[in-house]
Each structure stands twice: as C-alpha cells, then as structure tokens.
XYZ file of C-alpha atoms in Angstrom:
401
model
C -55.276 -129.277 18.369
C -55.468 -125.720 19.528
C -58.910 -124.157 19.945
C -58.861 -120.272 21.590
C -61.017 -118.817 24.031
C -60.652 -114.749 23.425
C -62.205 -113.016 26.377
C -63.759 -109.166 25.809
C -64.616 -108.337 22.439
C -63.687 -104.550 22.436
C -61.310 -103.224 19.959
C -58.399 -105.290 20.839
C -60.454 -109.165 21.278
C -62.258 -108.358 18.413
C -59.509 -107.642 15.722
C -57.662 -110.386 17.493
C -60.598 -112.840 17.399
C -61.417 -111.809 13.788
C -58.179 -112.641 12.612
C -57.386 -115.942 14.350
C -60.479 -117.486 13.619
C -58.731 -117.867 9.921
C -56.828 -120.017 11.250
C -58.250 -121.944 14.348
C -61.614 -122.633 16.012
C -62.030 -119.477 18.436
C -64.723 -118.520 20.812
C -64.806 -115.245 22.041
C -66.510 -114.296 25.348
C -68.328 -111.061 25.962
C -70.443 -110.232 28.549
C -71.730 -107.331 26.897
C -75.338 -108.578 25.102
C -75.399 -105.428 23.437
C -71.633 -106.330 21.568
C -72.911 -109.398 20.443
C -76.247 -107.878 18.920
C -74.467 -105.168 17.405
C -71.414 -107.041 15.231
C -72.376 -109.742 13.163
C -70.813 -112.932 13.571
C -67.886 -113.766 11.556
C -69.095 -117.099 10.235
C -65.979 -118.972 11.499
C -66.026 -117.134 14.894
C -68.383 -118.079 17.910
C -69.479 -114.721 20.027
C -71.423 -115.564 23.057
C -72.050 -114.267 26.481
C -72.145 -117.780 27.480
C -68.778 -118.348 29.643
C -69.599 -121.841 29.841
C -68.582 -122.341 26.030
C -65.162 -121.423 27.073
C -64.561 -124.819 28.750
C -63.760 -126.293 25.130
C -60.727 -124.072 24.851
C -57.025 -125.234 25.729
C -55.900 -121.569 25.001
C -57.404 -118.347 26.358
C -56.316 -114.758 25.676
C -57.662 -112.205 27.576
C -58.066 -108.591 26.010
C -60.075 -106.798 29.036
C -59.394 -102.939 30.178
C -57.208 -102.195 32.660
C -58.950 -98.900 33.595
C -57.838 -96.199 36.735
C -59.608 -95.593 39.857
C -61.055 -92.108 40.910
C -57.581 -91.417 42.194
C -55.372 -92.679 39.739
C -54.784 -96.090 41.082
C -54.687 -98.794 38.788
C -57.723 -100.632 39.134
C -57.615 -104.310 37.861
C -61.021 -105.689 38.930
C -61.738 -106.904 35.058
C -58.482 -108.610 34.601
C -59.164 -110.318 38.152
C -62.599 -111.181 36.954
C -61.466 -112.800 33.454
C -58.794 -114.633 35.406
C -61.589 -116.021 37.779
C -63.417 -117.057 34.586
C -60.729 -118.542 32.806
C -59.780 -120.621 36.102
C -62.982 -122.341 36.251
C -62.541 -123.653 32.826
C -58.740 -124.643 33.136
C -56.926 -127.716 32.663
C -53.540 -129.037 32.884
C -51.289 -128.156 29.624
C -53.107 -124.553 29.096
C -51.883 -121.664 28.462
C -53.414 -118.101 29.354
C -52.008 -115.025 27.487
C -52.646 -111.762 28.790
C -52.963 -108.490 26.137
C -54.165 -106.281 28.818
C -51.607 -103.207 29.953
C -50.230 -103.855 33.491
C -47.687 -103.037 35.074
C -44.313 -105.501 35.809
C -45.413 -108.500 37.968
C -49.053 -108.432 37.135
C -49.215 -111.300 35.016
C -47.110 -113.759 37.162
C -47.652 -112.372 40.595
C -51.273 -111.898 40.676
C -52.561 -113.057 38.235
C -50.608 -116.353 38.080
C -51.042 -116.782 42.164
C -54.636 -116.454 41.859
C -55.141 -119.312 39.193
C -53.127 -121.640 41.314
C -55.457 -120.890 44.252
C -58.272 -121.258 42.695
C -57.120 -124.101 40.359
C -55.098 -126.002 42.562
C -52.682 -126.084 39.404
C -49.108 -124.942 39.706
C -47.635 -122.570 37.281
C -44.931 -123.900 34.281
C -45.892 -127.311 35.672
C -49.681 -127.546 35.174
C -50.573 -124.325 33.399
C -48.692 -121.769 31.708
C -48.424 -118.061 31.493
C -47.871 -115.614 28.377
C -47.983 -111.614 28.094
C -48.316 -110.296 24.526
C -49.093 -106.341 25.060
C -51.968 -105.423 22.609
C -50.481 -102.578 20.052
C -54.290 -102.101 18.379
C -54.517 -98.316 17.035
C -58.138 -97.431 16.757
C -59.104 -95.442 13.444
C -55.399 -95.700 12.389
C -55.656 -96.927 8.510
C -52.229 -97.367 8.050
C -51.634 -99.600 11.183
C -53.595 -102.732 11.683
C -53.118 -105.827 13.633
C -51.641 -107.566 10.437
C -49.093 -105.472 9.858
C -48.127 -103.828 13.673
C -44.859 -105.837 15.189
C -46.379 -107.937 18.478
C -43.932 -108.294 21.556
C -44.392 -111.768 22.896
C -43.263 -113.110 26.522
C -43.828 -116.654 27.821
C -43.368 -118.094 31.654
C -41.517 -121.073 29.983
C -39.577 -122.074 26.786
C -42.343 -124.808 25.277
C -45.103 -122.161 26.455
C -43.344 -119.436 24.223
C -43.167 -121.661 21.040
C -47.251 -122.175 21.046
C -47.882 -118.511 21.962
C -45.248 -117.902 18.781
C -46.924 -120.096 16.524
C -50.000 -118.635 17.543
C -49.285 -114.527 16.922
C -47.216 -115.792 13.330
C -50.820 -116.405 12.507
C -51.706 -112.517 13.278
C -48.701 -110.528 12.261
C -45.633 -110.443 10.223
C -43.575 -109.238 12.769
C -43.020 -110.974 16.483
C -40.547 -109.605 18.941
C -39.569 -112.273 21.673
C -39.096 -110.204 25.270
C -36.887 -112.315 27.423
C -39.371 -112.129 30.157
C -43.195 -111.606 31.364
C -41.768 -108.384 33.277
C -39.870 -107.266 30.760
C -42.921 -107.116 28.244
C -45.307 -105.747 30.338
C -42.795 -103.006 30.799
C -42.167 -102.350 27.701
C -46.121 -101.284 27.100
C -45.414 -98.336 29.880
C -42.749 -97.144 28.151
C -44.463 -97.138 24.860
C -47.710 -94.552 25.714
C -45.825 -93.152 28.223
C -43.240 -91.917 25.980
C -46.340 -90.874 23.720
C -47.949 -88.944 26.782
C -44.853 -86.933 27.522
C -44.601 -85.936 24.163
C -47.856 -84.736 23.655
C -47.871 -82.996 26.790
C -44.674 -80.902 25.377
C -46.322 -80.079 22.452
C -49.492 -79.180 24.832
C -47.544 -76.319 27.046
C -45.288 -75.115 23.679
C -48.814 -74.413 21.916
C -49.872 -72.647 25.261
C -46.727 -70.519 24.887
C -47.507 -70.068 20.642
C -50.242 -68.959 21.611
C -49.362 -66.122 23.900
C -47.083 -65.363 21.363
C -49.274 -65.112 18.827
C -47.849 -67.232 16.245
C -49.134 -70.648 14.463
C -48.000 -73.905 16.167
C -48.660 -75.795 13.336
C -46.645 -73.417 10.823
C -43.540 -74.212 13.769
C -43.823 -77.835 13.886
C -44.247 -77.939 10.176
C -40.575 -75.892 10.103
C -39.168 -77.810 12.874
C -39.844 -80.898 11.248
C -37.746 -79.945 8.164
C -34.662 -81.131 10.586
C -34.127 -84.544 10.222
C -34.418 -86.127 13.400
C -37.431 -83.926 14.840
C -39.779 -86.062 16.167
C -43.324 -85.062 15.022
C -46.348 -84.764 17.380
C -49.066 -82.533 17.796
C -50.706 -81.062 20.888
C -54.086 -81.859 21.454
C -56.313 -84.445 23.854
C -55.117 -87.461 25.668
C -57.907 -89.698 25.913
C -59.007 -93.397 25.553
C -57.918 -96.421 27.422
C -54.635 -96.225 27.135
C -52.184 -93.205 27.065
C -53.364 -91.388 29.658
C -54.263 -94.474 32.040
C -50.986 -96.159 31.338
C -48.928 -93.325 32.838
C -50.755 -94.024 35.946
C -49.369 -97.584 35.897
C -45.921 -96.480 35.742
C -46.561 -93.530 38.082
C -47.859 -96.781 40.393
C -44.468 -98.791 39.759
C -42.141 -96.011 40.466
C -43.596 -95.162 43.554
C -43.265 -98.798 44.798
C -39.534 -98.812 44.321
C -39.373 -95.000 45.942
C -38.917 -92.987 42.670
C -41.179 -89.893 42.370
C -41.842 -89.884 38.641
C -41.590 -86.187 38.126
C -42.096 -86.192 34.292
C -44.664 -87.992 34.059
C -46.564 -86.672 36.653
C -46.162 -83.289 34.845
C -47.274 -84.786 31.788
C -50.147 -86.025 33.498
C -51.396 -82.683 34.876
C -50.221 -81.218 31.356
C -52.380 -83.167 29.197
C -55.520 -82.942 31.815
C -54.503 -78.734 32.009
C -55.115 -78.720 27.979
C -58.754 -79.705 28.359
C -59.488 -76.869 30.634
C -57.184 -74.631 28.431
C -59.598 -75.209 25.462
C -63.022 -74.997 27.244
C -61.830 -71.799 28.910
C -60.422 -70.646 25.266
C -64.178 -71.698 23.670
C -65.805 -69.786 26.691
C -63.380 -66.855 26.495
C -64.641 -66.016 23.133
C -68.121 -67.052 22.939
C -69.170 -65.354 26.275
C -68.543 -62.039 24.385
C -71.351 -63.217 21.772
C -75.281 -62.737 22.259
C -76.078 -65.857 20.983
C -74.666 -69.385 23.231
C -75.625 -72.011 20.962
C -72.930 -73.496 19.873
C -71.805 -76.780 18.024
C -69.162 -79.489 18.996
C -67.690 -81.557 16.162
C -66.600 -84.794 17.416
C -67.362 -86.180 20.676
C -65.388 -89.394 20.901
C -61.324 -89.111 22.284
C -59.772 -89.753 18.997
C -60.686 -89.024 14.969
C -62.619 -91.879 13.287
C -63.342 -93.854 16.291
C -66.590 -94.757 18.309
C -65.235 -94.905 21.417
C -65.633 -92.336 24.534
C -63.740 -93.824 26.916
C -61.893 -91.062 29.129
C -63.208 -88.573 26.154
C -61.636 -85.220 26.443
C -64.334 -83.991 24.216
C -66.954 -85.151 26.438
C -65.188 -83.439 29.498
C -65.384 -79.907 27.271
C -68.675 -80.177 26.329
C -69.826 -80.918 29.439
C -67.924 -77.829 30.716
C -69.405 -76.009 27.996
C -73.021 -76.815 29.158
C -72.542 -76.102 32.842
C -71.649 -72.633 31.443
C -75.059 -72.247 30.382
C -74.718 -73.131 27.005
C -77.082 -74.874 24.183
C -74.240 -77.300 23.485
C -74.999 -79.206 19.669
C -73.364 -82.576 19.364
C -72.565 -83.861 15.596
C -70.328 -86.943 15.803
C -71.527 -89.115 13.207
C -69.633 -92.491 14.228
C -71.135 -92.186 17.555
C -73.894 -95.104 17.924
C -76.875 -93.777 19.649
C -76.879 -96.301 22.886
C -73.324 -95.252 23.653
C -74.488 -91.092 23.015
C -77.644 -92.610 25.346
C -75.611 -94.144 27.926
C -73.045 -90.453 28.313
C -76.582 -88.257 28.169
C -74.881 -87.195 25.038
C -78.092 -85.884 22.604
C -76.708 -85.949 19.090
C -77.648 -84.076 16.396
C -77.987 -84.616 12.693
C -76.273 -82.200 10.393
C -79.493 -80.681 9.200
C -79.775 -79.617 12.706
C -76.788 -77.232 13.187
C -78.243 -73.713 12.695
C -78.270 -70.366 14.294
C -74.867 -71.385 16.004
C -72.205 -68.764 17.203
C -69.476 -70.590 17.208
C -68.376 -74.176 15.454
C -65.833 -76.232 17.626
C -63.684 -78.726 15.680
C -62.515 -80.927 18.907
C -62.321 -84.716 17.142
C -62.130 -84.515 13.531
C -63.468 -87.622 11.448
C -62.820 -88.242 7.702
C -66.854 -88.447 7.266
C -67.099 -84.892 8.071
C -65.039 -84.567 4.678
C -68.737 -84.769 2.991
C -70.352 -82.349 4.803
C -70.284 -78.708 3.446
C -69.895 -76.388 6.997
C -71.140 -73.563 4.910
C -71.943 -69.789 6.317
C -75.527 -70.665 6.527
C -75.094 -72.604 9.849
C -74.190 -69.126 11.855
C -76.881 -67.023 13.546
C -74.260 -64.114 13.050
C -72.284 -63.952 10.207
C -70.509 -61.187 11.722
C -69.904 -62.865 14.925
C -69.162 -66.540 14.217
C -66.052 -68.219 15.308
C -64.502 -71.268 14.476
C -62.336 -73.100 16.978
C -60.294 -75.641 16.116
C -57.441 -76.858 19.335
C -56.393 -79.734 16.436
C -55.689 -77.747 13.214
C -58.051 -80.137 10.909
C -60.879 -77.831 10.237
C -59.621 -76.619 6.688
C -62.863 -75.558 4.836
C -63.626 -73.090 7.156
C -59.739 -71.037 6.959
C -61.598 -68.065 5.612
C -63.688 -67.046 8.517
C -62.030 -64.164 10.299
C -62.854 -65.186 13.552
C -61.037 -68.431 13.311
C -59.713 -69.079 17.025
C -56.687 -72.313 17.100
C-alpha cells in the first residue's frame, strides 16, 4: 500500500498534496509553522512540521525551491537538505521523486550519491529515483495541476510504473521522458524559452517606445498572422523563469558553451526593471508632489508570492529616490508585506497621489473604482502602466505605457 510523504508545502507540494490525498494517505512536511497555521488542513491530508511523521511513508516527493546564489549560481542547499531528511526515513523498495528544477544530473548524481552515503542503500537495487518537473502556474485559472500534461522520468522500469500510477491520479495527461536527464532538461528549455521571449518583447517595447507608437496595438496586429507567437513584455520574476536560465547558463558553461542568448535575455529582462523605475522617475520628478502609489507588489497578477519580485525591486528604487511610495496589493498577507518592510495600504488610503503605477495587476482591483479623487493634481497626475492592464483610467492625458 502506498502512503506519500510530500516535502515543502509552497505552491507546487501543496496543489500536489491537495490532490493526492484523494486518493492515498499523504503527509506533507513543512518546516514553515507559519504555512501550517495559515492553510487549513484538508481533512484527508496530514500537515506537520514534524519530520519524524515522514518515517511512515514508502514514497516521498519533494517540491522544495531551487533558488540562485548572489551571483547567479545555482544554489541547491534545500534540495540537499530534503534529501538529508528523506534519507533518514528511507527503506529498501522506496522511491523518491524529485519536482524541483535542476539541471541534468542533479537527481542521479547528487542527489542519488548522497542517499547511498548516507543510507548505505544502493540506487535501482535498494531505493529508487524519479524526476517529474513541477508545471504549477500560479494565478493561472485556466491551467491547474488537473488538467497541465506532467513529464515523468524514472531510474528504472518497475520504478516508472508506480511513479505512473501515481501522477494518473493528478493529471490527465503523462508524458514518459526516456530518462532522469532528459526530464530535468526538458524544464530548462521550457522557462528558458519563456525568458527569451519575453526579453524580445522587453527591448522591441524599448524601441516602440522611442518610436512613439503602442506596443500593444503591434502585437495585437502581429498576432493576426497565424503562427505569431504571442507574449508581452513586462517583469520576469518568481522562482522560476528567471532562476532557471541560470541553471542552463550553469550547464552550458560546464560543457564550454557560452550561452549568448540567454545571457542577453538575462540582462534584458533585469534592464526592464530599471527601464520602468527610471520611466516612473523620469516623469514624476517633474511634479511638486512625490507621493505616489504602486499597484501590485507581488511578481505576477493574482498571486501572493514575492519571490524575486520585480515590483518590489521598483518600489524600492522608487523610495531611495526620495519618494512617499503607497503600496495597495490586496492578496499580499501582512507577515509576508512584514517580513519585505513592505507597509501596505488600504484603498481608502490612496490620496493626494501624483502619479498611479499599475506594475502587477490583480482581478480584485476590478472592484475598486481608481477615480480622479485619488490625485493631489488633477492637472498633473499620471498613470503608468509598463503591462497595459490599467483600462479604467485610458482617459487621463497623462497616461505614460
């Protein structure tokens, strides 16, 4: 009988957790008190920040970050530290699946050396390895774990048939890689091919801009064509995107390839959040009044997260400037906002501003009427919106893209 240890219970363990506890007895690990205070308990889930529960489990999927270093380096300390954990609690016939990005070799190489050192177990004969790259799409409503195609990989045949029974139970779609490597490869390519693109769209709205014309009156042209491939510019932020292009940057260099594109991407994408705070600063400096308001302070719409925020980076630009910098971001719980000095603001409180600046837009702020009366200056207030969402307020004059 299988019973699943899930370890983290961020976006990715917890929609995974959720879901297979429908199906089979799952405890999920999170060392994070504050997680398990804040979400209820699914009633046939287990939560705890007890690791000691774990040693029930025969299967155990870990969904950790796989953040960068201050230089760019991939930095793997959590994904070391849940394969530590997991090791402890092993025994012969398991399986460990890893949904954390990595790059090729991770999963067998390190991670599968370190278990039999610390196990004493020998891989595909005592224990068993699988990589099944995690595809969650935070605020996305049309794309959720149930319906988004999962790429499985498995060290050996019999390992791969549990680990396919298992994710049959998640999705309706399961792609079988024909190796660990392969799979974790196949993650790079996906947000890397996502980063480049942005960044494209990034230094063409640069260029619009110069120009004086609307980039989002070209792409909506351009896409008339049939095989345009629609993106828009904007932030590249989060834990994976941007941070995966640094794994891949990593990989090429090993085998002595200078990744040119995505290096350029890279300094593209970071470029645009300067381009926008110097754009915001550009305009407001000319204005008496420098209290201004930030819509949005989390990296992508109708999320709570800040991780790697590009919003957070331009406010914080905005307030070494010297400005009164308001925060309204709705979905943003208070001990996160706490935790990033991040002092949010109700909507009541955004008055006398000189300038509104759409840079994450949620759905909520579809209730909330951004009427004239919030500007100090009717005559001076701005708008500035770098994503094109900001529709009720088209009719100010000084609206800035």
């Amino acid at each position: 009988m299988l019973k699943i240890g899930v370890i983290g219970y961020g976006y990715v363990g917890k929609a995974l957790a959720d879901r297979l506890s429908n199906f089979y007895d799952v405890i999920c690990y999170e060392k994070d008190e504050r997680k398990i205070v804040f979400f209820k308990d699914n009633p046939k889930l287990y939560l705890t920040n007890e690791s000691d529960s774990l040693v029930e489990c025969n299967i155990f999927i870990i969904t950790v970050q796989t953040p960068i270093d201050d230089k760019g380096n991939p930095d793997l300390k959590f994904i070391i530290e849940s394969t530590e954990l997991v090791a402890k609690y092993l025994s012969k016939g398991n399986i460990i699946v890893y949904e954390s990005t990595v790059y090729p070799g991770v999963t067998e190489t390190i991670c599968g050396k370190l278990i039999e050192k610390n196990t004493g177990l020998e891989l595909n004969k005592d224990f068993y390895l699988g990589y099944s790259p995690e595809r969650i799409s935070p605020g996305d409503k049309n794309h959720s774990i149930t319906n988004i195609a999962k790429i499985i990989s498995a060290s050996n045949s019999s390992a791969l048939e549990i680990i396919k029974e298992i994710y049959s139970k998640v999705t309706q779609e399961i792609f079988v890689a024909n190796s660990i490597m392969e799979a974790e490869a196949a993650k790079l390519l996906e947000n890397l091919q996502r980063d480049v693109n942005i960044a494209l769209m990034n230094e063409y709205l640069s260029v619009m801009q110069k120009i004086g014309i609307s980039i989002r009156n070209v792409i909506d042209a351009a896409n008339s064509k049939w095989n345009f491939n629609y993106y828009l510019p904007g932030f590249v932020g989060g834990h994976c995107i941007g941070i995966d292009t640094h794994y891949y940057i990593k990989v090429a260099q090993d085998v002595g390839i200078k990744p040119q594109i995505a290096k350029i991407s890279r300094m593209i994408n970071e470029e645009a959040i300067l381009n926008i705070s110097n754009l915001i600063i550009e305009h407001v400096d000319k204005l008496k009044n420098k209290r201004v308001c930030v819509l949005g302070i989390t990296y992508k719409d109708n999320i709570d997260d800040l991780r790697n925020s590009a919003s957070l980076k331009v406010m914080n630009k905005l307030k070494n400037q010297g400005y009164e910098v308001l925060v309204f971001d709705p979905l943003l719980r208070k001990d996160i906002a706490n935790d990033a000095n991040i002092d949010l603001c109700s909507f009541e409180e955004i008055d006398n501003i000189s300038a509104l600046v759409c840079l994450v837009y949620h759905d909520v702020f579809d209730e909330f009427e951004f009427d004239s009366t919030i500007f100090e200056n009717q005559d001076e207030a701005m708008v500035i919106d770098p994503n094109c969402k900001l529709i009720k307020l088209r009719n100010y004059n000084k609206f800035i893209i």
